Coordinates of C-alpha atoms in Angstrom, one line a residue:
X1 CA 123.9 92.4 105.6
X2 CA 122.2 89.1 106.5
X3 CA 118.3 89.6 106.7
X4 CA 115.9 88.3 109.1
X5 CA 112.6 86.5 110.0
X6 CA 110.9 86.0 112.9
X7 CA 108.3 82.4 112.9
X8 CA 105.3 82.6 115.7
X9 CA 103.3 79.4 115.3
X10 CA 102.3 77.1 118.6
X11 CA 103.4 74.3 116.3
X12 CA 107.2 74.2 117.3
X13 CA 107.6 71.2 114.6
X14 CA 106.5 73.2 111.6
X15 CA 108.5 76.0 113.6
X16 CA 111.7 73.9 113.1
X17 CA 111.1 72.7 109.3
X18 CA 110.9 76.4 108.3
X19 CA 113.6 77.3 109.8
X20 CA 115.4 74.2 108.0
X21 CA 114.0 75.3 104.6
X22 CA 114.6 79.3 104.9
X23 CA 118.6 78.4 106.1
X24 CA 119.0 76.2 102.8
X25 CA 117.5 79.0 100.9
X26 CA 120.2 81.7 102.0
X27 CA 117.9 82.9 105.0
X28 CA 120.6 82.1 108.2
X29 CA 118.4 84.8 110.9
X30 CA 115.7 83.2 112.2
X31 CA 114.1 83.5 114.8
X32 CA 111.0 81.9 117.1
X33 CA 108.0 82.5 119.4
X34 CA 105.2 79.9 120.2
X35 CA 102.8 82.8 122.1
X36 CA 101.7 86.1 121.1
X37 CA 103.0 87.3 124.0
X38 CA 106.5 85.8 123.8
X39 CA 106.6 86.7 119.9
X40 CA 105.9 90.7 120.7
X41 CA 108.6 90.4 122.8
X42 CA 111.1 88.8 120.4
X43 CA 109.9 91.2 117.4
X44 CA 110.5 94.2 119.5
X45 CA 114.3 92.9 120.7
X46 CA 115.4 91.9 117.5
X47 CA 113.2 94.0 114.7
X48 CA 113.0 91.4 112.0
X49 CA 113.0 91.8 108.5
X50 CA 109.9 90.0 108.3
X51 CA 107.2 88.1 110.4
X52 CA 105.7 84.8 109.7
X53 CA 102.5 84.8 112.0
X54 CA 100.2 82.5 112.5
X55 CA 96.3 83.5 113.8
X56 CA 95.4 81.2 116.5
X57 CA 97.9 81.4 119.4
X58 CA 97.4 80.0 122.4
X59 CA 97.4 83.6 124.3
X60 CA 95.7 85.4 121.3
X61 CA 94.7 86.0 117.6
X62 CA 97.6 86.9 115.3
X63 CA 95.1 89.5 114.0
X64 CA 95.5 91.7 116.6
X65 CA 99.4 90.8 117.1
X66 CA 99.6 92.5 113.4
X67 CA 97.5 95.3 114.3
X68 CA 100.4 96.2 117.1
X69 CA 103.1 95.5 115.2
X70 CA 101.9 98.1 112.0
X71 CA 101.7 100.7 114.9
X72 CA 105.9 100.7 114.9
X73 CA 106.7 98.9 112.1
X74 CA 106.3 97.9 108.2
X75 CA 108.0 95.3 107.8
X76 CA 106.3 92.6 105.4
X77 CA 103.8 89.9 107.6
X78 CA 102.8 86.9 106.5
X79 CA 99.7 85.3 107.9
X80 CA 99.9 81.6 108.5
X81 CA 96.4 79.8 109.3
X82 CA 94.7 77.0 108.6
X83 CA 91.2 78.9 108.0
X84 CA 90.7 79.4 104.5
X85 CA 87.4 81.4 104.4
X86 CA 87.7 84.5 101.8
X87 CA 86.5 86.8 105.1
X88 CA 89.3 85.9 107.1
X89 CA 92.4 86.3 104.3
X90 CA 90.6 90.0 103.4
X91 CA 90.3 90.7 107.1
X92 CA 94.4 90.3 107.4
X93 CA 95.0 92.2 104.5
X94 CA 92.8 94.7 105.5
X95 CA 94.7 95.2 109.0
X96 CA 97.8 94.9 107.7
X97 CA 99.2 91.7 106.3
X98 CA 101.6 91.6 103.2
X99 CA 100.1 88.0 102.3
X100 CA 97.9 85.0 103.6
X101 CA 98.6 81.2 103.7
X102 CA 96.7 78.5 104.1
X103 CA 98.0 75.3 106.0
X104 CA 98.8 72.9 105.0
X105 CA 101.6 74.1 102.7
X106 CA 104.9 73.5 101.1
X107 CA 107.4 74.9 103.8
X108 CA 109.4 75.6 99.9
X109 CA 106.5 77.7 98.7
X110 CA 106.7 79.6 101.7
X111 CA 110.3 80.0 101.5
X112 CA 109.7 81.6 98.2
X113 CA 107.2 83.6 99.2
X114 CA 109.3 84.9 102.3
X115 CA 112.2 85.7 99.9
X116 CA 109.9 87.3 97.3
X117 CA 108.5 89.7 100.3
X118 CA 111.7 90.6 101.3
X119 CA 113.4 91.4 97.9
X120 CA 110.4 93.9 97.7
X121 CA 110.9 95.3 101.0
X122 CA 114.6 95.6 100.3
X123 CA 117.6 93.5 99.1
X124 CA 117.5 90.0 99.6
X125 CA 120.9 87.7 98.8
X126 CA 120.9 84.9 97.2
X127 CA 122.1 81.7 98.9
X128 CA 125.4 80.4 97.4
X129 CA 126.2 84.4 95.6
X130 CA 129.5 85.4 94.8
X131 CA 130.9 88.9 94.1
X132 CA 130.0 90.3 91.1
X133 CA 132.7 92.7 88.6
X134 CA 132.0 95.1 86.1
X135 CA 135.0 97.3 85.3
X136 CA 136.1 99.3 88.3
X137 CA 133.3 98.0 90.2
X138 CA 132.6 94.8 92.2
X139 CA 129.7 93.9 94.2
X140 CA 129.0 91.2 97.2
X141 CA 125.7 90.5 97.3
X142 CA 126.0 88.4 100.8
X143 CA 127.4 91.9 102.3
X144 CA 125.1 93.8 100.3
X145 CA 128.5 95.9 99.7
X146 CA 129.6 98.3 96.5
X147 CA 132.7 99.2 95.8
X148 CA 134.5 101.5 93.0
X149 CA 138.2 101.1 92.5
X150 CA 138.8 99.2 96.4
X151 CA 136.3 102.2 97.9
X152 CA 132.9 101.4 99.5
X153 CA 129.7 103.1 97.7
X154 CA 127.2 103.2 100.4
X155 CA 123.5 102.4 99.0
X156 CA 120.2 102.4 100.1
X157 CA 118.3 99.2 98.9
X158 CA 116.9 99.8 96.1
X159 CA 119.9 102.0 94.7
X160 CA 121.2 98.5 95.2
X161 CA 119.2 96.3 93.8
X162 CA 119.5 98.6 90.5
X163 CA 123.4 98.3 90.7
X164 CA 123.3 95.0 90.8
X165 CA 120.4 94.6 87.5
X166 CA 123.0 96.7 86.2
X167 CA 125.9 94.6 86.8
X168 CA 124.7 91.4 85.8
X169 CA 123.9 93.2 82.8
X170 CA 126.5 95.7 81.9
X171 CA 126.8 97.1 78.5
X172 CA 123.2 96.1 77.4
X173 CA 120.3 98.2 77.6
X174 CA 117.3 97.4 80.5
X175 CA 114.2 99.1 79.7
X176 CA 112.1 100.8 82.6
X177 CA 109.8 98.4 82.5
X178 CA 112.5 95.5 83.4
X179 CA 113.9 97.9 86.2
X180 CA 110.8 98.2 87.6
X181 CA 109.7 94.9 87.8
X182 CA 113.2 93.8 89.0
X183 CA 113.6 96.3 91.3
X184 CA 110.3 96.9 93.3
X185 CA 108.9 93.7 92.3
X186 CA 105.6 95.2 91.0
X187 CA 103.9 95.3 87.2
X188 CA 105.5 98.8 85.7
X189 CA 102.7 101.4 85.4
X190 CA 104.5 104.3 84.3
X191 CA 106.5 104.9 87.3
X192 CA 109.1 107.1 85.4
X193 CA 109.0 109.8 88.1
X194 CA 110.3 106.9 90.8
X195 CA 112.8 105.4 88.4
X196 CA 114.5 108.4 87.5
X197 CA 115.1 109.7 90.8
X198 CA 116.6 106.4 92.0
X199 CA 118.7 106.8 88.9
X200 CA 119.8 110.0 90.1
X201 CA 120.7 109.7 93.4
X202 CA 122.4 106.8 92.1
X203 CA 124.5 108.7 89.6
X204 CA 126.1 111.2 92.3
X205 CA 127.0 108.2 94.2
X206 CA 129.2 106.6 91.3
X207 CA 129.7 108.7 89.1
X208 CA 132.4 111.4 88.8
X209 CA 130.2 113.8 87.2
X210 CA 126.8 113.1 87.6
X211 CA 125.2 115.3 85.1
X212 CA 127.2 113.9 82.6
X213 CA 127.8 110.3 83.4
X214 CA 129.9 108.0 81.7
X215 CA 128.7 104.8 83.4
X216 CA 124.8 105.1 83.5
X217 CA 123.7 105.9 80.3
X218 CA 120.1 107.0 79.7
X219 CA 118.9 105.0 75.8
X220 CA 116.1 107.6 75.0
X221 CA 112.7 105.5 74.2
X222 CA 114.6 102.2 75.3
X223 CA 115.8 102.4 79.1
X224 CA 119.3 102.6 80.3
X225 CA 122.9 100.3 80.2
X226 CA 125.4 100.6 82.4
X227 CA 128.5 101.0 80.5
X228 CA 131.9 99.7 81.9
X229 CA 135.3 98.7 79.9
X230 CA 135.8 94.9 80.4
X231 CA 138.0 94.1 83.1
X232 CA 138.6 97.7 84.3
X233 CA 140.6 98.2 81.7

């Protein structure tokens, strides 16, 4: 599952060096509008992963492009602009916006940023992955595909991103407080509640008895591990 941005600055030369810098970083979707009106009309044909808007458009303000796009979507936005006054980066998180960047700016710090956004929003691959093994299990992380003993798991994102924490580091023990930060890419304030039902719903997906599972162990006080036998064996 390849993920997606869409770009709508008036500046098609800065449109084509992110688009440059997003590819080499694993980001192969993305796509372009140089007027509000024209970037509306992409966003709603191709329902990006994420939008990268700048605020002065030729045909309007991207304030008020973000304010239409929250009304059928939540997808992260990133506001591009190159005013800088406090008011104005409050005003676009206030309507909306995920984050707020000043021109001019590394087009690298804004692929990192991008990719940050979106491995919050959901699961983001890394450019140049490979599949991953654990025992019986092996993951692709370009597909964003599971499978136990040749059989696709289907996941939702986040049960995803866990599995794959998991199986980078099987047979060791992950605290909450890792998962957490990993996972949902925020500090870890006690969000047991959220944790353990993702570590549920996980279970009945993989395992063959999930109220007694032999792959996702809970370590009382520490966290969990994911225990597998090397090799499948």
């Amino acid at each position: 599952m390849s993920q997606s941005v869409l770009i709508i600055d008036d500046e098609e030369d800065l449109i084509k060096l992110l688009m440059i810098v997003l590819e080499k970083e694993g980001i192969k979707q993305v796509y372009s509008a140089t007027t509000a009106t024209e970037g509306m009309r992409v966003f709603k044909a191709v329902k990006p992963d994420l939008v990268l808007l700048d605020i002065m458009l030729p045909d309007g303000e991207g304030f008020d492009i973000c304010k239409q796009m929250r009304q059928i979507s939540q997808v992260p936005i990133l506001f591009m602009s190159a005013k800088s006054e406090e008011i104005d980066k409050l005003l676009g998180l206030a309507i909306g916006g995920d984050d707020y960047i000043t021109k001019p700016f590394s087009p690298k710090e804004v692929a990192y940023r991008v990719k940050a956004h979106l491995r919050r929003a959901a699961f983001v691959p890394e450019a140049n992955t490979e599949v991953i093994r654990a025992g019986t299990f092996e993951l692709d992380e370009t597909r964003s595909e599971l499978k136990k003993s040749g059989i696709i798991i289907e996941l939702k994102p986040k049960e995803l991103r866990l599995m794959t924490l998991f199986m980078k580091n099987k047979n060791q023990i992950i605290s909450k407080e890792t998962l957490y930060t990993r996972v949902w890419g925020e500090d870890f304030f006690g969000f047991d509640n959220t944790i353990m039902v993702h570590i549920r719903r996980l279970r009945e997906k993989i395992e063959e008895q999930p109220s007694q599972p032999s792959h996702i162990l809970t370590v009382k006080g520490l966290g969990y591990k994911f225990v597998v036998k090397d090799d499948g064996k």
